[in-house]
Coordinates of C-alpha atoms and ligand atoms in Angstrom, one line a residue:
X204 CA -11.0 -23.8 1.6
X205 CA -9.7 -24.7 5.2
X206 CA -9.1 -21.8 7.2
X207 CA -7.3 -24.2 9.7
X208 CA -4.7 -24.8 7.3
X209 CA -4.0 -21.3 6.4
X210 CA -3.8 -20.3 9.9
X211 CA -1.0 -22.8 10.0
X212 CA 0.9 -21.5 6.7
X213 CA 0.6 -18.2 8.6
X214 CA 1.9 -19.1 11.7
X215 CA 5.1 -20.9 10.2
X216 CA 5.9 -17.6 8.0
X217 CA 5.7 -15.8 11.3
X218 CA 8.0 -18.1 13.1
X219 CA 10.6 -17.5 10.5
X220 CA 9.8 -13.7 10.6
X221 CA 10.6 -13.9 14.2
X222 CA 13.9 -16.2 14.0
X223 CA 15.4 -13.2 11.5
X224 CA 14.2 -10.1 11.9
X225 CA 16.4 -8.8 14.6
X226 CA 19.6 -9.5 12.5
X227 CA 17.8 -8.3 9.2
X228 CA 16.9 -4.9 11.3
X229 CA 20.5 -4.2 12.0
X230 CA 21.9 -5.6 8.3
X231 CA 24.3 -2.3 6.9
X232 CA 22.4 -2.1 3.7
X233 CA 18.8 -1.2 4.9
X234 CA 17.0 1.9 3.6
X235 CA 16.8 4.4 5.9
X236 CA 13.4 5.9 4.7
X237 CA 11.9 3.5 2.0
X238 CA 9.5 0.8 2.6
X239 CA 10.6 -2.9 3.1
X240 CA 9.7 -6.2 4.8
X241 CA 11.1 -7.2 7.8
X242 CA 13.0 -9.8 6.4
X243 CA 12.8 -12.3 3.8
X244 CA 12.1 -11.2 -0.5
X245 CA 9.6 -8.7 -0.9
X246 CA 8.5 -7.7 -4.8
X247 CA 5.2 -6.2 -5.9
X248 CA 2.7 -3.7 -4.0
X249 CA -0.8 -5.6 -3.6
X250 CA -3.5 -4.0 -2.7
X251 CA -2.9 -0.6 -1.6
X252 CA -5.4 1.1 0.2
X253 CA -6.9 3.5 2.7
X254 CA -8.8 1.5 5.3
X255 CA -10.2 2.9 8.0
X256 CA -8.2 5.6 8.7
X257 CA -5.2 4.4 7.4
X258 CA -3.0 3.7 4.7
X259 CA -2.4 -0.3 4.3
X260 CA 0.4 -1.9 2.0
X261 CA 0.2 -5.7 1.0
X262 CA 3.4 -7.1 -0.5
X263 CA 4.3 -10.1 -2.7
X264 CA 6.6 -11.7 0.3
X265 CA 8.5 -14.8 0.7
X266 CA 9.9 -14.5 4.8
X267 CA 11.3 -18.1 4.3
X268 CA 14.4 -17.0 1.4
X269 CA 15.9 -13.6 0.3
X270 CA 15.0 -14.6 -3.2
X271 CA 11.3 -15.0 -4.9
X272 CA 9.7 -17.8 -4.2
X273 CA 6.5 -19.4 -3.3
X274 CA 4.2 -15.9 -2.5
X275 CA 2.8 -14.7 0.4
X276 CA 0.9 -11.4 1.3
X277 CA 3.0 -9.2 3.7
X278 CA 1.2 -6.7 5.3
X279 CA 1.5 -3.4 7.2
X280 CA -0.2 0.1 8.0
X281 CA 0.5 3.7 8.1
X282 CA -0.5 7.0 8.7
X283 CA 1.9 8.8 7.0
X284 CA 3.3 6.5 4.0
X285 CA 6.3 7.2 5.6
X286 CA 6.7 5.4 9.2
X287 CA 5.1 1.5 8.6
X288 CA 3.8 -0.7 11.5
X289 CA 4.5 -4.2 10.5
X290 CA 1.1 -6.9 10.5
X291 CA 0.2 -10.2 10.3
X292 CA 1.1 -11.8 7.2
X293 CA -2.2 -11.9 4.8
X294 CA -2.3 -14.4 3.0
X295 CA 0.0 -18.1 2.8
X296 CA -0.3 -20.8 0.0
X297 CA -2.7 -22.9 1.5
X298 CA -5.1 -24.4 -1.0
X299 CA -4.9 -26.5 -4.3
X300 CA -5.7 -23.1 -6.6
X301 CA -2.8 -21.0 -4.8
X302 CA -0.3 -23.5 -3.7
X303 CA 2.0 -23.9 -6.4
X304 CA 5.3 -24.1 -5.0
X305 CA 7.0 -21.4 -7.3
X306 CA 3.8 -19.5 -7.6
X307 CA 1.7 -19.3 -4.4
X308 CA -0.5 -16.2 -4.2
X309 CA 0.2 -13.5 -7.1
X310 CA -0.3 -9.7 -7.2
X311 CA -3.6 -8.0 -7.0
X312 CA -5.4 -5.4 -5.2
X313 CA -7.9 -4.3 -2.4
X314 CA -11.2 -2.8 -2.3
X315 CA -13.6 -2.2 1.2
X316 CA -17.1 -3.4 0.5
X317 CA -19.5 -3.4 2.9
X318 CA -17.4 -2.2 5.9
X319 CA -15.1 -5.2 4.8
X320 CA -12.0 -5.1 3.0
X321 CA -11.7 -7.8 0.0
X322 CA -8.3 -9.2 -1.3
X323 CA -8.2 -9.8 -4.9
X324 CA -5.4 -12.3 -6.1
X325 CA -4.4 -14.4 -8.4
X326 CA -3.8 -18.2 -7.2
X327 CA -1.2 -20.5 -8.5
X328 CA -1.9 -23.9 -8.8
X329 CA -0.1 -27.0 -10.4
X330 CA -2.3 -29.3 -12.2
X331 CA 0.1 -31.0 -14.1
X332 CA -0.1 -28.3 -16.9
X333 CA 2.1 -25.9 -15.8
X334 CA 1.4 -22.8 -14.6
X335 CA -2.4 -22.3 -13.6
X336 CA -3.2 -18.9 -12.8
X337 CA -7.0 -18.2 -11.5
X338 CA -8.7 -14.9 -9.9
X339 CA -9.4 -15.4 -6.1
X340 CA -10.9 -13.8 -3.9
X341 CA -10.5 -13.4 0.1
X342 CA -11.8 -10.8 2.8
X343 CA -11.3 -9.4 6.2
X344 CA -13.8 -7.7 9.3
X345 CA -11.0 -6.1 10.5
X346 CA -8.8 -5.4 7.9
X347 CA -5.9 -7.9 9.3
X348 CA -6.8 -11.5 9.5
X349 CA -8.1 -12.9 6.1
X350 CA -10.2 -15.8 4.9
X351 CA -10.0 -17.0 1.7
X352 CA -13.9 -16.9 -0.3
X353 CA -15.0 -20.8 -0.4
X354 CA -16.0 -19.9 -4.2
X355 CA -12.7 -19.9 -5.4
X356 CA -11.6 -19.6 -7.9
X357 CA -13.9 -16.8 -8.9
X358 CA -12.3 -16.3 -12.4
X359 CA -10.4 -18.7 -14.7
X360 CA -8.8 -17.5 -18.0
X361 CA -11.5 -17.4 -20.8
X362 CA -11.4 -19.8 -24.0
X363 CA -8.0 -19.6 -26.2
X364 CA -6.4 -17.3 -23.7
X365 CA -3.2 -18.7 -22.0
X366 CA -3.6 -19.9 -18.6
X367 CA 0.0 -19.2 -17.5
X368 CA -0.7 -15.7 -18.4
X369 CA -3.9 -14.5 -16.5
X370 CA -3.0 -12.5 -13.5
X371 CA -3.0 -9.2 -11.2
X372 CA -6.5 -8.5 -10.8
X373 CA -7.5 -4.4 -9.9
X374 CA -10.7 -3.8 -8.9
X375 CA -12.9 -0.4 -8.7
X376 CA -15.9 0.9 -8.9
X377 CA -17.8 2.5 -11.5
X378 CA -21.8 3.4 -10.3
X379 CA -23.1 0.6 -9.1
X380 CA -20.9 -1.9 -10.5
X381 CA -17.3 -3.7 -9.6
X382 CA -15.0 -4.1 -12.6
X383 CA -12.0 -6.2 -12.8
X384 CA -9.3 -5.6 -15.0
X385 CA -6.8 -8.9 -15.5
X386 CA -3.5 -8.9 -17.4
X387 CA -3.6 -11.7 -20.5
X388 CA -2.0 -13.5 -23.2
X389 CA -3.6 -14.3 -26.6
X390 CA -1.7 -16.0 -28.9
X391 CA 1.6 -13.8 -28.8
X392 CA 0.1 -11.0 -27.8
X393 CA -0.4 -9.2 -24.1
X394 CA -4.0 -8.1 -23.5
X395 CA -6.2 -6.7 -20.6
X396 CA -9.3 -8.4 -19.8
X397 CA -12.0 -6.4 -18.4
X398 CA -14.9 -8.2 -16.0
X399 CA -17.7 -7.0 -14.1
X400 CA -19.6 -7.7 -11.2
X401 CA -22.2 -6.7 -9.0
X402 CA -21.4 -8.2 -5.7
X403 CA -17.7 -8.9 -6.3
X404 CA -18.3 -12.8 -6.2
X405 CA -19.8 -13.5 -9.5
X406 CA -17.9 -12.2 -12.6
X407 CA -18.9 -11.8 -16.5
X408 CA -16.3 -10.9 -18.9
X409 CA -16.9 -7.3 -20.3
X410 CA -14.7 -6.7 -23.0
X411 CA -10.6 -6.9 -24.4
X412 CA -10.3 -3.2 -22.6
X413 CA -7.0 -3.0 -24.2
X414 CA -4.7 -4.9 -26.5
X415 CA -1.2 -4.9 -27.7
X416 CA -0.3 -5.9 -31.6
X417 CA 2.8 -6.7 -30.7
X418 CA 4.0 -2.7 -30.5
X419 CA 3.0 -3.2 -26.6
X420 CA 4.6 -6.6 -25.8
X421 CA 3.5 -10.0 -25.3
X422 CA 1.9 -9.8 -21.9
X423 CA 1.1 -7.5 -19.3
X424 CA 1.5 -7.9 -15.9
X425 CA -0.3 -5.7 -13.0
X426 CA -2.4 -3.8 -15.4
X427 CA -3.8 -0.2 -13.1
X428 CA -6.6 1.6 -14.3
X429 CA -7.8 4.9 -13.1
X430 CA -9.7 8.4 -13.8
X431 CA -7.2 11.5 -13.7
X432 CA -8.7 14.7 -14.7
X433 CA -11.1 13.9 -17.6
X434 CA -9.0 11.1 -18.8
X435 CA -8.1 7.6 -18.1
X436 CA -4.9 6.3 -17.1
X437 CA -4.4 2.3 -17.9
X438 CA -0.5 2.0 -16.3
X439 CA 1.4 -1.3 -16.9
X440 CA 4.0 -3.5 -16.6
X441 CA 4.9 -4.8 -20.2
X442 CA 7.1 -8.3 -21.1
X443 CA 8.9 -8.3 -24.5
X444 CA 9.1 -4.8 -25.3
X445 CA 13.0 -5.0 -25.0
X446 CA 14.2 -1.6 -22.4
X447 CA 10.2 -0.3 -21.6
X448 CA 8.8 -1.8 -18.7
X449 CA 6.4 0.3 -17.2
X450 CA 4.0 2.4 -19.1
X451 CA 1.1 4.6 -19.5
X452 CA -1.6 5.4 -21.7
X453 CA -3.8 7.7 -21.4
X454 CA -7.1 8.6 -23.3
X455 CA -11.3 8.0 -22.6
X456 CA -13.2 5.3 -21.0
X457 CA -16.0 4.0 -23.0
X458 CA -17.9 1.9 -20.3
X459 CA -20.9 1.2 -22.2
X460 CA -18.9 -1.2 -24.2
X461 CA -15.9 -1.8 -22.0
X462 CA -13.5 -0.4 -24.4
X463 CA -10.4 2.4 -23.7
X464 CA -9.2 4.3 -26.7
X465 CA -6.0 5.5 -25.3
X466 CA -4.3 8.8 -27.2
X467 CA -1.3 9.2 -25.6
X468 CA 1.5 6.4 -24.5
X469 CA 4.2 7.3 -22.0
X470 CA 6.7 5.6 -19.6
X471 CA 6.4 5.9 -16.1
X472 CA 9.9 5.3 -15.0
X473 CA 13.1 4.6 -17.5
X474 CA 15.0 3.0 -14.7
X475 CA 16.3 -0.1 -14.1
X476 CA 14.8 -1.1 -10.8
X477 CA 11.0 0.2 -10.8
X478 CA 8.7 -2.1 -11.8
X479 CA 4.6 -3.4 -11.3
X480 CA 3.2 -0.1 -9.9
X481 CA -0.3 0.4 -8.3
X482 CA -2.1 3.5 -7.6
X483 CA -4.6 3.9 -5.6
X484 CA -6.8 7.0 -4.4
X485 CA -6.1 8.4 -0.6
X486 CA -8.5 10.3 1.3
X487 CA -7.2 13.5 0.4
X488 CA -7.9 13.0 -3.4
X489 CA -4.8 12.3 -4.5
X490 CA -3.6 9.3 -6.8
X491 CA -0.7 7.8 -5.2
X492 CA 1.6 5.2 -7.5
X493 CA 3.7 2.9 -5.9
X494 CA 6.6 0.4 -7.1
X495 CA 9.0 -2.3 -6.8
X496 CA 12.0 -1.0 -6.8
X497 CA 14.0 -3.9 -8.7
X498 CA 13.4 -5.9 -11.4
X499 CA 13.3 -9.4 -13.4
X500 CA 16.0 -11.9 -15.5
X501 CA 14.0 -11.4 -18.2
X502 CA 14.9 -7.3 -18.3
X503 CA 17.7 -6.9 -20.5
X504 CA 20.2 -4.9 -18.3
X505 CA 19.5 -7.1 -15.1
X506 CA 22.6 -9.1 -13.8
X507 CA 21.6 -9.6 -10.1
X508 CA 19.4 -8.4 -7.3
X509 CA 22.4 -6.9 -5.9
X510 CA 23.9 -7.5 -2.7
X511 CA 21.5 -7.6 0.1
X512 CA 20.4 -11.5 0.1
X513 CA 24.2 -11.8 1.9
X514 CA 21.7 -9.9 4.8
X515 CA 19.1 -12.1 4.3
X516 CA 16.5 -9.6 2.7
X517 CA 15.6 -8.3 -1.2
X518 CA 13.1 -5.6 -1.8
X519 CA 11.9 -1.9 -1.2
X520 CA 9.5 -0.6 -2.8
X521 CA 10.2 3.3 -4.4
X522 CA 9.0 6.4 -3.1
X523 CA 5.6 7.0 -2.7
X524 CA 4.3 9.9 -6.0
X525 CA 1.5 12.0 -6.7
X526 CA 0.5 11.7 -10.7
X527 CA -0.9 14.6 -12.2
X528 CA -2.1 15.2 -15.4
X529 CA -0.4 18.1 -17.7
X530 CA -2.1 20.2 -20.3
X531 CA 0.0 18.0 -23.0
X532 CA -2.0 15.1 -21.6
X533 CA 1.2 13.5 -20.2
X534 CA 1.9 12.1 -16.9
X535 CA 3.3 13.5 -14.0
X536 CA 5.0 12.4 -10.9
X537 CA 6.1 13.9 -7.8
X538 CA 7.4 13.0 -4.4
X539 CA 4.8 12.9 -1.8
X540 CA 5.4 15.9 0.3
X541 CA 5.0 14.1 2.9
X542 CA 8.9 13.6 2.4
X543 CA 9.4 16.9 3.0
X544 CA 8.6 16.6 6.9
X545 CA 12.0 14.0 6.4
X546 CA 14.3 17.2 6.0
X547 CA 17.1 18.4 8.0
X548 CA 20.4 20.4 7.7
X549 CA 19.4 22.6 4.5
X550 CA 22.0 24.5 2.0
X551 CA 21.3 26.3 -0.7
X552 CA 23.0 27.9 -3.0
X553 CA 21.4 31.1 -5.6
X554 CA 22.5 32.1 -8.9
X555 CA 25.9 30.6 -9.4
X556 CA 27.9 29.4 -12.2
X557 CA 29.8 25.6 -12.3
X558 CA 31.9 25.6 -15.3
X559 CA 34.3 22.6 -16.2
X560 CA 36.0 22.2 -12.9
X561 CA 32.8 21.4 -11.1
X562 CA 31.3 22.6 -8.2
X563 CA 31.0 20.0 -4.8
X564 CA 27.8 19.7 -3.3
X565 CA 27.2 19.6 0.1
X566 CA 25.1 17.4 1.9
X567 CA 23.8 17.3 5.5
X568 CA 24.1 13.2 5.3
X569 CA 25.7 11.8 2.5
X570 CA 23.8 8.6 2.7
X571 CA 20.1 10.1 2.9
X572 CA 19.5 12.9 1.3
X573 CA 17.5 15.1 -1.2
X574 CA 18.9 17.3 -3.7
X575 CA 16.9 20.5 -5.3
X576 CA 18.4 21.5 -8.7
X577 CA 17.2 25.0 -10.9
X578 CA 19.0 25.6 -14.2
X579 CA 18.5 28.1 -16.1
X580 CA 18.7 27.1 -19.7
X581 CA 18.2 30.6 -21.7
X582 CA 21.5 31.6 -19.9
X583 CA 23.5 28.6 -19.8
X584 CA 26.3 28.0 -22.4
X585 CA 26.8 24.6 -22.0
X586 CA 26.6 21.7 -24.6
X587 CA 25.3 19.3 -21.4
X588 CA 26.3 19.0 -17.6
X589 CA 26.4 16.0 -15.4
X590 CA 25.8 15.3 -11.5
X591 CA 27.7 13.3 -10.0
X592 CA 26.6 11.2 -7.0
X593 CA 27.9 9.2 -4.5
X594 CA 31.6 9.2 -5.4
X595 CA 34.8 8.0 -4.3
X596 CA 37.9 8.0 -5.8
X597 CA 36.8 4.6 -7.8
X598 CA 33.0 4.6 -7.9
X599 CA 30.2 7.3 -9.0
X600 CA 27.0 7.7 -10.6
X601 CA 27.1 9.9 -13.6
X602 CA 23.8 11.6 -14.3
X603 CA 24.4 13.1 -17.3
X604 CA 22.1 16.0 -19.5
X605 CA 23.2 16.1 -23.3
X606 CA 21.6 19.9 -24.1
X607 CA 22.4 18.8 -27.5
X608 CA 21.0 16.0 -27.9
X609 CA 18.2 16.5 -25.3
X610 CA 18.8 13.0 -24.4
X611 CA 19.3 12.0 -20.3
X612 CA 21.4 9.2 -19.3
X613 CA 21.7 7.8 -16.1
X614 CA 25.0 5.7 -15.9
X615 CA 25.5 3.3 -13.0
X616 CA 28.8 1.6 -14.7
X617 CA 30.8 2.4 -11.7
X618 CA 28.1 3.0 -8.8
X619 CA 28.9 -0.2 -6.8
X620 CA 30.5 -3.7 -7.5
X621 CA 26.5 -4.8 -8.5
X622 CA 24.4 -4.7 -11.8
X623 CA 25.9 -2.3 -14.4
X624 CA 24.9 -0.3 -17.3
X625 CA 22.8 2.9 -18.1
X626 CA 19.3 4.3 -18.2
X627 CA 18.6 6.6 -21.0
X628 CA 15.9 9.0 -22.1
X629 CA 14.6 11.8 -23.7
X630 CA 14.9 15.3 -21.6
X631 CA 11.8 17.1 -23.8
X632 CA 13.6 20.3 -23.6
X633 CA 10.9 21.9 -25.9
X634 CA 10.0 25.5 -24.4
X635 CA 12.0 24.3 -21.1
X636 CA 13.8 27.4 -20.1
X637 CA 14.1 26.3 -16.3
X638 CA 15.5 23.1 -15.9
X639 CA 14.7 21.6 -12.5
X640 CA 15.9 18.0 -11.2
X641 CA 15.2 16.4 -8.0
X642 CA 17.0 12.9 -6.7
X643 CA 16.3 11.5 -3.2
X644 CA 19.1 9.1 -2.3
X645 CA 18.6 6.1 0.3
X646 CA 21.6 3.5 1.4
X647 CA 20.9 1.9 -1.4
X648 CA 19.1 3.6 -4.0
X649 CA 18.8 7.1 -6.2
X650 CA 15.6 8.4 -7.4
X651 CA 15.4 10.7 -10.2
X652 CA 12.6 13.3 -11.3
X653 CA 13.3 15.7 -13.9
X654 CA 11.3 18.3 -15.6
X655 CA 8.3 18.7 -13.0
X656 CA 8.4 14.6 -12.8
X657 CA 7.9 13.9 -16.6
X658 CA 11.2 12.3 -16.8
X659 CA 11.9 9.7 -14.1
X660 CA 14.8 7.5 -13.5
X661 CA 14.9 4.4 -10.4
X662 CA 18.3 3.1 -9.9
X663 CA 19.5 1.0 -7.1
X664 CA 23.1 1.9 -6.1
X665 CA 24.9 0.3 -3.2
X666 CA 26.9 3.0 -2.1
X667 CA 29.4 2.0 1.3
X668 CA 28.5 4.9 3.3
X669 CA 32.3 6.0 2.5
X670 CA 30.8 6.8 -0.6
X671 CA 30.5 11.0 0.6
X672 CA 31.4 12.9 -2.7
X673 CA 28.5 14.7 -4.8
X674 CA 29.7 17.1 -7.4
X675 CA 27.9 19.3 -10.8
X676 CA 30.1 20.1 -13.4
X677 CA 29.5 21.6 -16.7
X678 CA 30.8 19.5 -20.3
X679 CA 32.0 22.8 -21.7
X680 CA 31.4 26.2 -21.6
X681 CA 29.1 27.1 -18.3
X682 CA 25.9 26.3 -16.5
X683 CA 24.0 28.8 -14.8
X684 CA 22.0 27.1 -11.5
X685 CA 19.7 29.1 -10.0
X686 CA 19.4 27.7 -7.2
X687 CA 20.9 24.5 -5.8
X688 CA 19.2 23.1 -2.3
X689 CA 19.7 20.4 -0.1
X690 CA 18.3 18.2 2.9
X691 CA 19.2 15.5 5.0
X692 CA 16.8 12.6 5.1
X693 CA 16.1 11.1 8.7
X694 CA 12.3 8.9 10.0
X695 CA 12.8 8.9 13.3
X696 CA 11.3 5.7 14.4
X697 CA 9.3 2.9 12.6
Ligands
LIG910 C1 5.3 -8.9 -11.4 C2 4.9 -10.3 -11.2 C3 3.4 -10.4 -11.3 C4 3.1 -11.6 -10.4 C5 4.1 -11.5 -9.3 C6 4.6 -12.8 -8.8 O1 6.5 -8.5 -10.8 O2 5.5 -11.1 -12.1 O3 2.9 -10.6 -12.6 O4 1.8 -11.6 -9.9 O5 5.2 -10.7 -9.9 O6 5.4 -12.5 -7.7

């Protein structure tokens, strides 16, 4: 390990940092209220945390190109999750087990020990075999300068497991003991290793936690484990299962044998561009799951990252949500209501009926905004209805809800000039008599949550900001809403 070296890396990311931010701030496609880096490619959450009174974020980064790259550890902090101060980058390529030029230091997460906070990653290294992908380990005093351990690697990939596909170590606590959980590959199929520790430098493998046949893909990456209610929750980011790339299962925790018997499998967003979640607990109890908001080559809708590399910058990551568990022993997830404290400029609208000819929505800022939507399903007579968002006279978004069918699709054929094609899912309509949809809409993005948050949709849409028109109408027949509200978004500062 030389600390020297790293301090270098550091300082060289930061000049770049410096040379573009000002331009970057300025660039027309910036989100308005979503977390991004100040410049440069950012991808995955890492290690998200509440630290001493505050929350932190760590990012996959690469300041030096608006496209992925060799990986560094962006860092900022929060009180809010809603207005960031920017820190120090975390952690550079700097050693022979991380340095791997198209690899550099993966996705992982953070834990305090100790009054010290500890960085869990996994290095990259090139050692003429490809891909070599190892746990490290590195901490911090206070929380913002990092050393990497002088141990590392702390974990390599087991016997017959594939040593390009070993990565995105969590860590908890369970008692007395630290467990890791680390995404694998065996043979064709994805896997998640589970280790254990007892002083988070020395680690024994536990146990294959959980394991895909081949229904669940062939690897996955930033495997998330947590309690919720009575149950479990292992959340994950799945190659090779075609359209599903982020899922959850949910079922018990067997710890005296390392084991998770999983009952129920569900997806956490059917969008294009939310990908490689982590939760994490804050201090008021809540488990907070947070995303990339874009996606990979290998996805099978994905065409491009869209436009902003022309502004020198990729990457925000999606809102901030709350899971819960329902009695069904589904998954939840809701907006932070923190958002809410964003609002200005409400209309509403009670108990009114849109029929073919649509009804225009109006919007206190048609760039940033929230949208509140009631139907009222035992009184409608409609075959389906649509929203649509973000119109001009040649693009839109057309959210549509096939009553029929009980299907949702989310097309983004005509949003912007960028990637194209549609989400779909199912609506579960069964004993639904109140139908109620929320969407939060950035410069570039729409965020969907449907049905108390069981049905969620991510989409990246680069709207121009002449983009104004928002619109309901009904298919056939009509739509009763009861109640129709909306908000302008606004963060002050950041
Ligand atoms: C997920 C992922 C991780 C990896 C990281 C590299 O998006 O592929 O598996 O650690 O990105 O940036």
């Amino acid at each position: 390990m030389d600390q020297l070296r790293h301090e270098e890396r550091i300082q060289r990311a930061h000049e770049e940092i410096r040379r573009t931010r000002a331009s970057v701030a300025k660039a027309p496609s910036r989100q308005r209220y979503h977390f991004m880096a100040p410049q440069g490619w950012l991808s995955d959450p890492n290690g998200l945390i509440h630290f001493r009174g505050r929350y932190h974020y760590f990012y996959q980064y690469n300041p030096f190109d608006a496209f992925w790259g060799a990986m560094h550890w962006g860092h900022a902090v929060s009180d809010d999750l809603l207005h960031w101060e920017h820190l120090p980058v975390a952690l550079a390529p700097s050693e022979s087990y991380d340095d791997h030029s198209l690899g550099g230091c993966f996705s992982g997460t953070a834990i305090e020990h100790e009054g010290k906070l500890y960085l869990f990653y996994t290095g990259t290294a090139n050692n003429g075999n490809g891909l070599e992908q190892t746990q490290c380990v590195a901490f911090s005093g206070d929380g913002v300068k990092f050393e990497k351990y002088a141990g590392n690697p702390i974990i390599t990939a087991p016997e017959g497991y594939d040593p390009a596909n070993f990565r995105d170590p969590k860590v908890w606590k369970h008692g007395d003991t630290f467990y890791m959980l680390v995404g694998a590959k065996k043979g064709d199929f994805a896997q998640a290793l589970l280790f254990a520790s007892a002083n988070l430098l020395n680690w024994e493998f536990v146990n294959v936690l959980a394991e895909s046949r081949g229904e669940l893909g062939y690897m996955w990456e930033c495997p998330d484990f947590f309690p919720l209610g009575d149950k479990y929750v292992l959340m994950f980011s799945p190659m090779g299962l075609g359209e599903r790339k982020t899922l959850y299962l949910v079922g018990e925790m067997e710890y005296r044998t390392g084991k998770f018997n999983y009952t129920t499998v569900g997806e956490v967003d059917w969008g294009h561009h939310y990908y490689a979640p982590q939760s994490f607990l804050d201090p008021k109890g809540r488990r907070i799951v947070v995303a990339w908001a874009n996606g990979w080559q290998w996805m099978p809708w994905w065409q491009d990252w869209g436009p902003t590399y022309q502004e020198k910058w990729c990457g925000w990551f999606a809102l901030p949500r709350e899971v819960k568990l329902s009695d069904d022993g589904t998954l939840q997830f809701l907006p932070i209501e923190e958002l809410n404290s964003l609002r200005f400029g409400e209309q509403s609208l009670e108990n009114v009926q849109v029929g073919t000819e649509g009804l225009e929505i109006q919007v206190a800022d048609p760039v940033a905004y929230e949208l509140y939507l009631e139907c009222d399903l035992s009184k409608s007579e409609t075959s389906g209805f649509a929203l649509h968002l973000k119109a001009d006279t040649e693009h839109e978004t057309i959210i549509y809800f096939d009553l029929l069918k009980g299907e949702l699709c989310f097309d983004r054929n005509r949003s912007d000039g960028w990637t194209k094609g549609v989400s779909r899912s199912p609506l579960f309509l069964k004993d639904v008599d109140k139908l109620d949809i929320r969407v939060f809409a950035d410069t570039s993005s729409l965020e969907l949550f449907v049905n108390g948050g069981r049905i969620c949709h991510s989409h990246n849409v680069y709207a121009g900001p002449w983009q104004t028109k928002n619109s309901i109408t009904a298919i056939d027949g009509n739509l009763v809403v009861r109640r129709l509200v909306t908000y302008g978004l606004s963060r002050t500062t950041d």
